[in-house]
Amino acid sequence: MEFSELIRTGQAQAELLRGPEMPPLRGTLCVTGHHLLLSPGPQATPDLWLLLLRSVDSIEKRVAGDAGTITLRCKDLRVLQLDIEGVEATLDIARSIEALSSLESVITSFPFFYRPKGLRLGEAWHFHPPERYYKRIARETRAWRLSEANEDFSLCPSYPRAVIVPRAVDDDALARSARFRQGGRFPVLSYYHAPRGTVLLRSSQPLTGRQKLRCAEDEELLRAVLAEARPGARGFIVDTRSAQAAKQARMTGGGTEAKAAYPGWKRLHRPLERGRPLQESFVRLMEACGDPEQSMDRWLSRLDGCRWLSHVKEALSTACLAAQGMEWEGACILVHGAEGTDSTLLVTSLAQLILDPLSRTMAGFQELIEREWIQAGHPFQLRCAHSAFSHTRPKHEAPIFLLFLDCVWQLGRQFPLSLEFGEGMLLALFDHSYASPFGTFLCNSEKERCLCEVRTRTHSLWSGLNQPKEQRKLRNPLYVPNPLAIWPSVEPQSLRLWQGLFLRWTHPPEPSEVAWEKVWQIATDQKTEGSQPTDSASEPQP
Amino acid sequence: MEHIRTTKVEQVKLLDRFSTSNKSLTGTLYLTATHLLFIDSHQKETWILHHHIALVEKLALTTSGCPLVIQCKNFRTVHFIVPRERDCHDIYNSLLQLSKQAKYEDLYAFSYNPKQNDSERLRGWQLVDLAEEYKRMGVPNSNWQLSDANRDYKAAICRCSQPLSGFSARCLEDEHLLQAISKANPANRYMYVMDTRPRLNAMANRAAGKGYENEDNYSNIRFQFVGIENIHVMRSSLQKLLEVNGTKGLSVSDFYSGLENAGWLRHIKAVMDAAIFLAKAIMVENASVLVHCSDGWDRTSQVCSLGSLLLDPYYRTIRGFMVLIEKDWISFGHKYSERCGHLDGDPKEVSPVFTQFLECVWHLTEQFPQAFEFNEAFLLQIHEHIHSCQFGNFIGNCQKEREELKLKEKTYSLWPFLLDDQEKYVNPLYSSTSQKPAVLEPNTVAFHFKFWRNMYHQFDRTLHPRQSVFNIIMNMNEQNKQLQKDVKDLESQIKQHKNKQTDGVLTKELLNSVRPESPALKTSLCLKEQTLLPVNDALRTIEGSNPADNRYSEYADEFSKAEPAVVSSEYGVARMTC
């Protein structure tokens, strides 16, 4: 397919309005295969304005007289307005943008063409999280092993090639357990909590069905987990569905672990919203955020009505529950819902941030996302196909990763010194998960990424973000390593709307950038001066 | 004291306000002439000043004892369980007596003695001097003899009460005074008259022979209603807010619908909008503004003081803010004693008018993090003391009453004590130079108004962020200064040694002799590998707090094992009022 077939018109004169914070831009508008460009006239600023077409969420066009207006709502929640000279040009450009922004083919997407200066292909793809993570825990315990039973993705298409499983369970047993779990997602290790020797596991629902089927290997696997942890250790299965929903799942072949079949394990139901209701919550929140004229009462009632903060609270409190089980009860925790690719990952990744100081560092957080989201098979391509503005009826879209980022932001607000990364990092991850020049968030699973050769043909987001020039935006200047678990308050009075994201383009929150700059200044003064006295003292030495 | 029957009760339980599992601390309760004191088994002290008590309730007897609930004006709520009903009854009765005094002379301020002599006390009272302030504003000048003006503008903020106009009454002298005010401003021919009440209320007042200015009778005025509700609406709004907050197991949805129903943030926005209107009239149109409500000491004080704060950066400094409170609130007769219920009086006169003002200021500090010299703790501390009756500043209802009480001779002023502790109240991000437009133009879209958790839950530490950015930045700033000083000291020492040692070579021993003299340097060196900052222990302990403090789920019991016996919930800040 040639992009040129989809481009109706090369260029037009246009004016771009970018919201209250930025001045309008006039110049020549141009549609290319992957971008919308605006090249200002010679008198204006020399900067070229560029928009990745993939980041367009919805497009509206209006024509009046001999001019037209296109409103672009972007996946990063920005709203742009283009005033274009000429009715034909307007319609052509709108059609071109519509066609190009909704292309589904992965291998013709921009990451396969993006070749930035200063980065080398293949860089930072060297993370092999399961292997790397296994090395870390192998120093603490011998009870687990790295299995390559899924080398060819035959056991589970949404798992990576290597997973961490109990040493006592062999690959054949894994294969049988995989057949007993939806999508082949048998229980694997997500996090080893060294201070208490307890573990966090994740999986999908067991396929018990109406007949209440059982699987000896699956039962053996979970039995082995408890046996390895400590004699008499207890386990809790955190099911992210309501008891009723879990029961109903039996009608369609799913279900839950029967009490009698898994001695020592106890089931807890913590229903978390997912799928369409979550997407609708996001859409309604953005509708409320788009109306600055509304009264105080209307705003509070819409904020309540969209239920977004309730979802934040539920996600955080479920993660805290899982963490509490490991840290205070010395219990092993298995988390799953139905598919085990959405709310399950939300809970396991948040629980790690709460318990594990390493995951709160810049490198550790990247590793966490790579291991617990990307390699763990969160279907980014399906979930992030559209953001809050799309007119098309949502199919598989759900802002579950955004919900995760919001929860991390809440943690960061309550523990402002304990995360090495700042709000900028979370915003960048949100933007890139929906549309990115990098390949990291492409596809739905490791298997798909291998087929598309994402690792060799695109750049890794991590190599982009880890460039020195990006650091000031992404890091938290106040970071101080904190070896303890961070237990957030989940009371409604302690949670706050993430203005920096939801109102980023319309009503940017305080502290303003200037104030933030001042914090940086104080913090860096601190760090450079911390070493200064030594320098000046040693200076006169021969 | 005759009201105190029992001074000490042992084995009293203090319940966690939000815990659903009736978690509690056991300790001893002491009753003194001024305070109720609870010391728990970890020796942590909780002090409650009698004057802070808004409500004492004795609930029905339970198997574990007699519950005593105390709600304070500084938004602390404590729930004790006293083992014997007799003791509970005694304490309850004593507190009823002690928390409501009949005479001013029985207030704490008249017995409080910070060990200062008379001249120190007098100097304290002179620290904030209004005559000085009017001089600073540049009045009296040729246009103004008395009243209130703004330094940078020829336009002025004036204030008064409602006219007694009824349906048709006029007062020529009043009309002339307004004309004079208008004429005093050479830059603009007209002036605004702002009535801060909703139009309906003002109209209703006409039936009682009061009302508002008739534009036909006054030349060159522009009349404007700004719709701030009266003290009774505000009182019940706060009441609703506190009911929502006090709910155990509050859901997000209940919280936001409760916030909406209470209307509190809507009222805050109304006050803020009025102040912005005032500031714009002065700044953009250069017009003088006369502000009034009914009596001219509640809404008028809110609007005038906030307007001044928007217009003049001086009031955003620590000292300037004190002057502002003295000027627009104390000297213009805001009825502190009635609004705060200092004495046993009419509960209908109590209203959180000043609290609203402080909340508006807090919202401004959130929107303009660099514009204010003071921080949130300063606002909270002032709020603490409008109710504490520990200092004379807020006692009485008007200047006349205050003079009759001889407050300056018999009590102390709060301001010097706050100034002594200034470093606690400084905003580390404050920058007097970065304020390019000296006038603040806050945005009052609904998104920007947030629930002020640190005020209404100031004693509920479990709801707070576990680490404080302000503390850490203050620490960093302190250390930066200390390190800079060390650098200078070391450099000068090196110079001296160089001069002494003819060969100019600095030996190892010499360096070693320098090093121990600098404590900050020592810490910074040894901390370098791991952390750069000494993290204070309180912060750390808070982080390690028990997850059981947070109601993650009703399933907590599902982890059938009992909760860990020892709860190390040391929340660091135990605020004391004395």
PDB file of C-alpha atoms in Angstrom, chain B residues 212-440:
ATOM      1  CA  TYR B 212     -29.027  49.345  48.953  1.00  0.00           C
ATOM      2  CA  GLU B 213     -28.095  52.501  47.099  1.00  0.00           C
ATOM      3  CA  ASN B 214     -30.451  53.784  44.445  1.00  0.00           C
ATOM      4  CA  GLU B 215     -28.416  54.567  41.360  1.00  0.00           C
ATOM      5  CA  ASP B 216     -30.719  57.487  40.575  1.00  0.00           C
ATOM      6  CA  ASN B 217     -29.915  59.253  43.818  1.00  0.00           C
ATOM      7  CA  TYR B 218     -26.196  58.882  43.714  1.00  0.00           C
ATOM      8  CA  SER B 219     -24.420  60.446  40.813  1.00  0.00           C
ATOM      9  CA  ASN B 220     -21.658  58.555  39.066  1.00  0.00           C
ATOM     10  CA  ILE B 221     -22.040  55.233  40.813  1.00  0.00           C
ATOM     11  CA  ARG B 222     -22.273  51.835  39.231  1.00  0.00           C
ATOM     12  CA  PHE B 223     -24.070  49.389  41.415  1.00  0.00           C
ATOM     13  CA  GLN B 224     -23.266  45.689  41.482  1.00  0.00           C
ATOM     14  CA  PHE B 225     -24.486  42.673  43.472  1.00  0.00           C
ATOM     15  CA  VAL B 226     -21.987  39.845  43.869  1.00  0.00           C
ATOM     16  CA  GLY B 227     -24.057  37.258  45.683  1.00  0.00           C
ATOM     17  CA  ILE B 228     -22.187  35.941  48.712  1.00  0.00           C
ATOM     18  CA  GLU B 229     -24.534  34.154  51.099  1.00  0.00           C
ATOM     19  CA  ASN B 230     -25.036  35.257  54.711  1.00  0.00           C
ATOM     20  CA  ILE B 231     -23.444  33.914  57.897  1.00  0.00           C
ATOM     21  CA  HIS B 232     -26.262  31.454  58.552  1.00  0.00           C
ATOM     22  CA  VAL B 233     -25.944  29.798  55.158  1.00  0.00           C
ATOM     23  CA  MET B 234     -22.188  29.568  55.636  1.00  0.00           C
ATOM     24  CA  ARG B 235     -22.528  28.040  59.087  1.00  0.00           C
ATOM     25  CA  SER B 236     -24.840  25.306  57.897  1.00  0.00           C
ATOM     26  CA  SER B 237     -22.701  24.728  54.809  1.00  0.00           C
ATOM     27  CA  LEU B 238     -19.649  24.033  56.963  1.00  0.00           C
ATOM     28  CA  GLN B 239     -21.758  21.853  59.214  1.00  0.00           C
ATOM     29  CA  LYS B 240     -22.762  19.730  56.230  1.00  0.00           C
ATOM     30  CA  LEU B 241     -19.183  19.546  55.029  1.00  0.00           C
ATOM     31  CA  LEU B 242     -18.005  18.299  58.409  1.00  0.00           C
ATOM     32  CA  GLU B 243     -20.768  15.718  58.565  1.00  0.00           C
ATOM     33  CA  VAL B 244     -19.659  14.274  55.250  1.00  0.00           C
ATOM     34  CA  ASN B 245     -16.024  14.231  56.294  1.00  0.00           C
ATOM     35  CA  GLY B 246     -16.667  12.591  59.579  1.00  0.00           C
ATOM     36  CA  THR B 247     -18.329   9.590  57.976  1.00  0.00           C
ATOM     37  CA  LYS B 248     -16.596   6.298  58.513  1.00  0.00           C
ATOM     38  CA  GLY B 249     -15.997   4.292  55.362  1.00  0.00           C
ATOM     39  CA  LEU B 250     -16.756   7.219  53.091  1.00  0.00           C
ATOM     40  CA  SER B 251     -16.922   6.260  49.421  1.00  0.00           C
ATOM     41  CA  VAL B 252     -15.584   8.484  46.663  1.00  0.00           C
ATOM     42  CA  SER B 253     -19.079   8.989  45.420  1.00  0.00           C
ATOM     43  CA  ASP B 254     -20.464   9.985  48.837  1.00  0.00           C
ATOM     44  CA  PHE B 255     -17.574  12.352  49.270  1.00  0.00           C
ATOM     45  CA  TYR B 256     -18.184  14.228  46.028  1.00  0.00           C
ATOM     46  CA  SER B 257     -21.958  14.299  46.329  1.00  0.00           C
ATOM     47  CA  GLY B 258     -21.508  15.454  49.932  1.00  0.00           C
ATOM     48  CA  LEU B 259     -19.115  18.158  48.800  1.00  0.00           C
ATOM     49  CA  GLU B 260     -21.647  19.273  46.216  1.00  0.00           C
ATOM     50  CA  ASN B 261     -24.563  19.280  48.651  1.00  0.00           C
ATOM     51  CA  ALA B 262     -22.658  21.172  51.299  1.00  0.00           C
ATOM     52  CA  GLY B 263     -22.100  23.962  48.760  1.00  0.00           C
ATOM     53  CA  TRP B 264     -18.935  24.945  50.581  1.00  0.00           C
ATOM     54  CA  LEU B 265     -16.714  25.237  47.532  1.00  0.00           C
ATOM     55  CA  ARG B 266     -19.435  27.169  45.728  1.00  0.00           C
ATOM     56  CA  HIS B 267     -19.357  29.729  48.534  1.00  0.00           C
ATOM     57  CA  ILE B 268     -15.576  29.887  48.439  1.00  0.00           C
ATOM     58  CA  LYS B 269     -15.747  30.526  44.716  1.00  0.00           C
ATOM     59  CA  ALA B 270     -18.325  33.298  45.250  1.00  0.00           C
ATOM     60  CA  VAL B 271     -16.041  35.105  47.702  1.00  0.00           C
ATOM     61  CA  MET B 272     -13.112  34.715  45.352  1.00  0.00           C
ATOM     62  CA  ASP B 273     -15.097  35.980  42.359  1.00  0.00           C
ATOM     63  CA  ALA B 274     -16.170  39.053  44.330  1.00  0.00           C
ATOM     64  CA  ALA B 275     -12.573  39.829  45.244  1.00  0.00           C
ATOM     65  CA  ILE B 276     -11.557  39.473  41.625  1.00  0.00           C
ATOM     66  CA  PHE B 277     -14.317  41.830  40.551  1.00  0.00           C
ATOM     67  CA  LEU B 278     -13.027  44.355  43.069  1.00  0.00           C
ATOM     68  CA  ALA B 279      -9.425  43.985  41.965  1.00  0.00           C
ATOM     69  CA  LYS B 280     -10.350  44.335  38.300  1.00  0.00           C
ATOM     70  CA  ALA B 281     -12.391  47.484  38.871  1.00  0.00           C
ATOM     71  CA  ILE B 282      -9.410  49.053  40.570  1.00  0.00           C
ATOM     72  CA  MET B 283      -6.724  47.789  38.260  1.00  0.00           C
ATOM     73  CA  VAL B 284      -8.355  47.763  34.849  1.00  0.00           C
ATOM     74  CA  GLU B 285     -10.845  50.611  35.162  1.00  0.00           C
ATOM     75  CA  ASN B 286      -9.012  52.625  37.756  1.00  0.00           C
ATOM     76  CA  ALA B 287     -12.318  53.105  39.518  1.00  0.00           C
ATOM     77  CA  SER B 288     -12.771  53.428  43.244  1.00  0.00           C
ATOM     78  CA  VAL B 289     -14.961  50.808  44.840  1.00  0.00           C
ATOM     79  CA  LEU B 290     -17.217  51.015  47.847  1.00  0.00           C
ATOM     80  CA  VAL B 291     -17.916  47.586  49.290  1.00  0.00           C
ATOM     81  CA  HIS B 292     -20.685  46.731  51.695  1.00  0.00           C
ATOM     82  CA  CYS B 293     -22.907  43.903  52.796  1.00  0.00           C
ATOM     83  CA  SER B 294     -25.470  44.265  55.566  1.00  0.00           C
ATOM     84  CA  ASP B 295     -23.390  45.190  58.558  1.00  0.00           C
ATOM     85  CA  GLY B 296     -20.101  45.624  56.806  1.00  0.00           C
ATOM     86  CA  TRP B 297     -17.946  43.366  58.953  1.00  0.00           C
ATOM     87  CA  ASP B 298     -18.264  39.897  57.425  1.00  0.00           C
ATOM     88  CA  ARG B 299     -18.543  39.641  53.651  1.00  0.00           C
ATOM     89  CA  THR B 300     -17.158  43.144  53.325  1.00  0.00           C
ATOM     90  CA  SER B 301     -14.061  42.150  55.270  1.00  0.00           C
ATOM     91  CA  GLN B 302     -13.647  39.036  53.158  1.00  0.00           C
ATOM     92  CA  VAL B 303     -13.887  40.884  49.887  1.00  0.00           C
ATOM     93  CA  CYS B 304     -11.796  43.921  50.851  1.00  0.00           C
ATOM     94  CA  SER B 305      -8.984  41.881  52.369  1.00  0.00           C
ATOM     95  CA  LEU B 306      -8.845  39.392  49.506  1.00  0.00           C
ATOM     96  CA  GLY B 307      -8.991  42.233  47.010  1.00  0.00           C
ATOM     97  CA  SER B 308      -6.049  43.894  48.738  1.00  0.00           C
ATOM     98  CA  LEU B 309      -4.167  40.614  48.672  1.00  0.00           C
ATOM     99  CA  LEU B 310      -4.658  40.344  44.929  1.00  0.00           C
ATOM    100  CA  LEU B 311      -3.590  43.916  44.305  1.00  0.00           C
ATOM    101  CA  ASP B 312      -0.686  44.464  46.653  1.00  0.00           C
ATOM    102  CA  PRO B 313       2.275  42.061  46.996  1.00  0.00           C
ATOM    103  CA  TYR B 314       3.068  43.538  50.415  1.00  0.00           C
ATOM    104  CA  TYR B 315       0.082  41.737  51.927  1.00  0.00           C
ATOM    105  CA  ARG B 316       1.467  38.465  50.622  1.00  0.00           C
ATOM    106  CA  THR B 317       4.444  38.698  52.949  1.00  0.00           C
ATOM    107  CA  ILE B 318       4.326  37.301  56.474  1.00  0.00           C
ATOM    108  CA  ARG B 319       4.293  40.715  58.091  1.00  0.00           C
ATOM    109  CA  GLY B 320       1.993  42.203  55.477  1.00  0.00           C
ATOM    110  CA  PHE B 321      -0.556  39.486  56.055  1.00  0.00           C
ATOM    111  CA  MET B 322      -0.601  40.318  59.746  1.00  0.00           C
ATOM    112  CA  VAL B 323      -1.179  43.968  58.880  1.00  0.00           C
ATOM    113  CA  LEU B 324      -3.983  42.971  56.536  1.00  0.00           C
ATOM    114  CA  ILE B 325      -5.746  41.013  59.264  1.00  0.00           C
ATOM    115  CA  GLU B 326      -5.300  43.859  61.743  1.00  0.00           C
ATOM    116  CA  LYS B 327      -6.601  46.359  59.225  1.00  0.00           C
ATOM    117  CA  ASP B 328      -9.447  44.705  57.366  1.00  0.00           C
ATOM    118  CA  TRP B 329     -10.637  42.360  60.075  1.00  0.00           C
ATOM    119  CA  ILE B 330      -9.725  43.426  63.598  1.00  0.00           C
ATOM    120  CA  SER B 331      -9.856  47.186  63.336  1.00  0.00           C
ATOM    121  CA  PHE B 332     -12.943  47.232  61.125  1.00  0.00           C
ATOM    122  CA  GLY B 333     -14.877  45.287  63.690  1.00  0.00           C
ATOM    123  CA  HIS B 334     -15.180  41.738  62.482  1.00  0.00           C
ATOM    124  CA  LYS B 335     -16.961  40.238  65.464  1.00  0.00           C
ATOM    125  CA  TYR B 336     -14.400  37.561  66.287  1.00  0.00           C
ATOM    126  CA  SER B 337     -15.797  36.701  69.699  1.00  0.00           C
ATOM    127  CA  GLU B 338     -19.284  36.177  68.344  1.00  0.00           C
ATOM    128  CA  ARG B 339     -18.276  34.480  65.096  1.00  0.00           C
ATOM    129  CA  CYS B 340     -15.907  32.124  66.877  1.00  0.00           C
ATOM    130  CA  GLY B 341     -18.152  31.625  69.885  1.00  0.00           C
ATOM    131  CA  HIS B 342     -15.505  32.633  72.418  1.00  0.00           C
ATOM    132  CA  LEU B 343     -18.098  33.174  75.120  1.00  0.00           C
ATOM    133  CA  ASP B 344     -21.291  31.375  75.926  1.00  0.00           C
ATOM    134  CA  GLY B 345     -23.565  33.319  73.593  1.00  0.00           C
ATOM    135  CA  ASP B 346     -25.957  33.122  70.706  1.00  0.00           C
ATOM    136  CA  PRO B 347     -25.016  30.114  68.549  1.00  0.00           C
ATOM    137  CA  LYS B 348     -26.648  31.853  65.575  1.00  0.00           C
ATOM    138  CA  GLU B 349     -23.888  34.448  65.616  1.00  0.00           C
ATOM    139  CA  VAL B 350     -21.221  31.800  65.087  1.00  0.00           C
ATOM    140  CA  SER B 351     -20.033  31.542  61.482  1.00  0.00           C
ATOM    141  CA  PRO B 352     -16.853  30.481  59.678  1.00  0.00           C
ATOM    142  CA  VAL B 353     -16.411  33.804  57.869  1.00  0.00           C
ATOM    143  CA  PHE B 354     -12.728  34.143  58.721  1.00  0.00           C
ATOM    144  CA  THR B 355     -12.075  30.462  57.999  1.00  0.00           C
ATOM    145  CA  GLN B 356     -13.455  31.073  54.512  1.00  0.00           C
ATOM    146  CA  PHE B 357     -11.091  33.951  54.067  1.00  0.00           C
ATOM    147  CA  LEU B 358      -8.149  31.744  55.054  1.00  0.00           C
ATOM    148  CA  GLU B 359      -9.362  29.091  52.638  1.00  0.00           C
ATOM    149  CA  CYS B 360      -9.510  31.590  49.788  1.00  0.00           C
ATOM    150  CA  VAL B 361      -5.940  32.589  50.615  1.00  0.00           C
ATOM    151  CA  TRP B 362      -4.952  28.924  50.566  1.00  0.00           C
ATOM    152  CA  HIS B 363      -6.492  28.534  47.124  1.00  0.00           C
ATOM    153  CA  LEU B 364      -4.449  31.502  45.976  1.00  0.00           C
ATOM    154  CA  THR B 365      -1.262  29.953  47.366  1.00  0.00           C
ATOM    155  CA  GLU B 366      -2.096  26.802  45.396  1.00  0.00           C
ATOM    156  CA  GLN B 367      -2.555  28.745  42.178  1.00  0.00           C
ATOM    157  CA  PHE B 368       0.443  30.993  42.752  1.00  0.00           C
ATOM    158  CA  PRO B 369       3.014  28.852  44.545  1.00  0.00           C
ATOM    159  CA  GLN B 370       5.671  31.551  44.420  1.00  0.00           C
ATOM    160  CA  ALA B 371       3.634  34.620  45.256  1.00  0.00           C
ATOM    161  CA  PHE B 372       3.281  34.189  49.006  1.00  0.00           C
ATOM    162  CA  GLU B 373       6.022  34.476  51.576  1.00  0.00           C
ATOM    163  CA  PHE B 374       4.098  32.275  53.986  1.00  0.00           C
ATOM    164  CA  ASN B 375       3.002  28.674  53.719  1.00  0.00           C
ATOM    165  CA  GLU B 376      -0.018  26.630  54.666  1.00  0.00           C
ATOM    166  CA  ALA B 377       1.201  26.084  58.226  1.00  0.00           C
ATOM    167  CA  PHE B 378       0.982  29.829  58.794  1.00  0.00           C
ATOM    168  CA  LEU B 379      -2.679  29.883  57.774  1.00  0.00           C
ATOM    169  CA  LEU B 380      -3.420  26.876  59.951  1.00  0.00           C
ATOM    170  CA  GLN B 381      -1.658  28.446  62.917  1.00  0.00           C
ATOM    171  CA  ILE B 382      -3.650  31.667  62.598  1.00  0.00           C
ATOM    172  CA  HIS B 383      -6.824  29.621  62.370  1.00  0.00           C
ATOM    173  CA  GLU B 384      -5.801  27.793  65.497  1.00  0.00           C
ATOM    174  CA  HIS B 385      -5.475  31.042  67.403  1.00  0.00           C
ATOM    175  CA  ILE B 386      -8.630  32.819  66.359  1.00  0.00           C
ATOM    176  CA  HIS B 387     -10.298  30.154  68.489  1.00  0.00           C
ATOM    177  CA  SER B 388      -7.673  29.546  71.156  1.00  0.00           C
ATOM    178  CA  CYS B 389      -8.217  32.824  73.046  1.00  0.00           C
ATOM    179  CA  GLN B 390      -4.594  32.478  74.059  1.00  0.00           C
ATOM    180  CA  PHE B 391      -3.640  35.865  72.643  1.00  0.00           C
ATOM    181  CA  GLY B 392      -5.540  39.114  72.793  1.00  0.00           C
ATOM    182  CA  ASN B 393      -5.705  39.838  69.076  1.00  0.00           C
ATOM    183  CA  PHE B 394      -8.978  38.146  68.335  1.00  0.00           C
ATOM    184  CA  ILE B 395     -10.833  38.790  71.559  1.00  0.00           C
ATOM    185  CA  GLY B 396     -13.826  41.079  71.519  1.00  0.00           C
ATOM    186  CA  ASN B 397     -16.137  42.203  68.748  1.00  0.00           C
ATOM    187  CA  CYS B 398     -14.927  45.661  67.883  1.00  0.00           C
ATOM    188  CA  GLN B 399     -12.230  48.178  68.610  1.00  0.00           C
ATOM    189  CA  LYS B 400     -14.267  49.888  71.296  1.00  0.00           C
ATOM    190  CA  GLU B 401     -14.818  46.666  73.223  1.00  0.00           C
ATOM    191  CA  ARG B 402     -11.170  45.758  72.836  1.00  0.00           C
ATOM    192  CA  GLU B 403     -10.066  49.028  74.346  1.00  0.00           C
ATOM    193  CA  GLU B 404     -12.454  48.654  77.243  1.00  0.00           C
ATOM    194  CA  LEU B 405     -11.002  45.237  77.936  1.00  0.00           C
ATOM    195  CA  LYS B 406      -7.508  46.785  78.063  1.00  0.00           C
ATOM    196  CA  LEU B 407      -6.258  43.892  75.972  1.00  0.00           C
ATOM    197  CA  LYS B 408      -2.916  45.527  75.300  1.00  0.00           C
ATOM    198  CA  GLU B 409      -2.212  45.702  79.001  1.00  0.00           C
ATOM    199  CA  LYS B 410      -3.642  42.392  80.060  1.00  0.00           C
ATOM    200  CA  THR B 411      -2.893  40.028  77.195  1.00  0.00           C
ATOM    201  CA  TYR B 412      -0.206  39.298  74.629  1.00  0.00           C
ATOM    202  CA  SER B 413      -0.239  39.739  70.887  1.00  0.00           C
ATOM    203  CA  LEU B 414       0.046  36.661  68.683  1.00  0.00           C
ATOM    204  CA  TRP B 415       2.156  38.246  65.959  1.00  0.00           C
ATOM    205  CA  PRO B 416       5.549  38.455  67.727  1.00  0.00           C
ATOM    206  CA  PHE B 417       5.270  34.755  68.580  1.00  0.00           C
ATOM    207  CA  LEU B 418       4.616  33.886  64.960  1.00  0.00           C
ATOM    208  CA  LEU B 419       7.483  36.092  63.846  1.00  0.00           C
ATOM    209  CA  ASP B 420       9.824  34.378  66.315  1.00  0.00           C
ATOM    210  CA  ASP B 421       8.941  31.082  64.692  1.00  0.00           C
ATOM    211  CA  GLN B 422       9.099  32.524  61.221  1.00  0.00           C
ATOM    212  CA  GLU B 423      11.187  29.784  59.657  1.00  0.00           C
ATOM    213  CA  LYS B 424       8.301  27.349  60.174  1.00  0.00           C
ATOM    214  CA  TYR B 425       5.997  29.506  58.145  1.00  0.00           C
ATOM    215  CA  VAL B 426       8.195  30.469  55.222  1.00  0.00           C
ATOM    216  CA  ASN B 427       7.339  29.292  51.737  1.00  0.00           C
ATOM    217  CA  PRO B 428      10.653  28.081  50.328  1.00  0.00           C
ATOM    218  CA  LEU B 429       9.506  28.805  46.786  1.00  0.00           C
ATOM    219  CA  TYR B 430       8.601  32.407  47.512  1.00  0.00           C
ATOM    220  CA  SER B 431      10.120  34.854  45.134  1.00  0.00           C
ATOM    221  CA  SER B 432       9.333  38.528  45.510  1.00  0.00           C
ATOM    222  CA  THR B 433      11.016  39.311  42.206  1.00  0.00           C
ATOM    223  CA  SER B 434       9.290  36.744  40.035  1.00  0.00           C
ATOM    224  CA  GLN B 435       5.965  38.495  40.454  1.00  0.00           C
ATOM    225  CA  LYS B 436       6.016  40.356  37.193  1.00  0.00           C
ATOM    226  CA  PRO B 437       2.447  41.491  37.220  1.00  0.00           C
ATOM    227  CA  ALA B 438       2.205  42.424  40.865  1.00  0.00           C
ATOM    228  CA  VAL B 439      -1.532  41.887  40.637  1.00  0.00           C
ATOM    229  CA  LEU B 440      -2.693  38.299  40.920  1.00  0.00           C
TER     230      LEU B 440
END
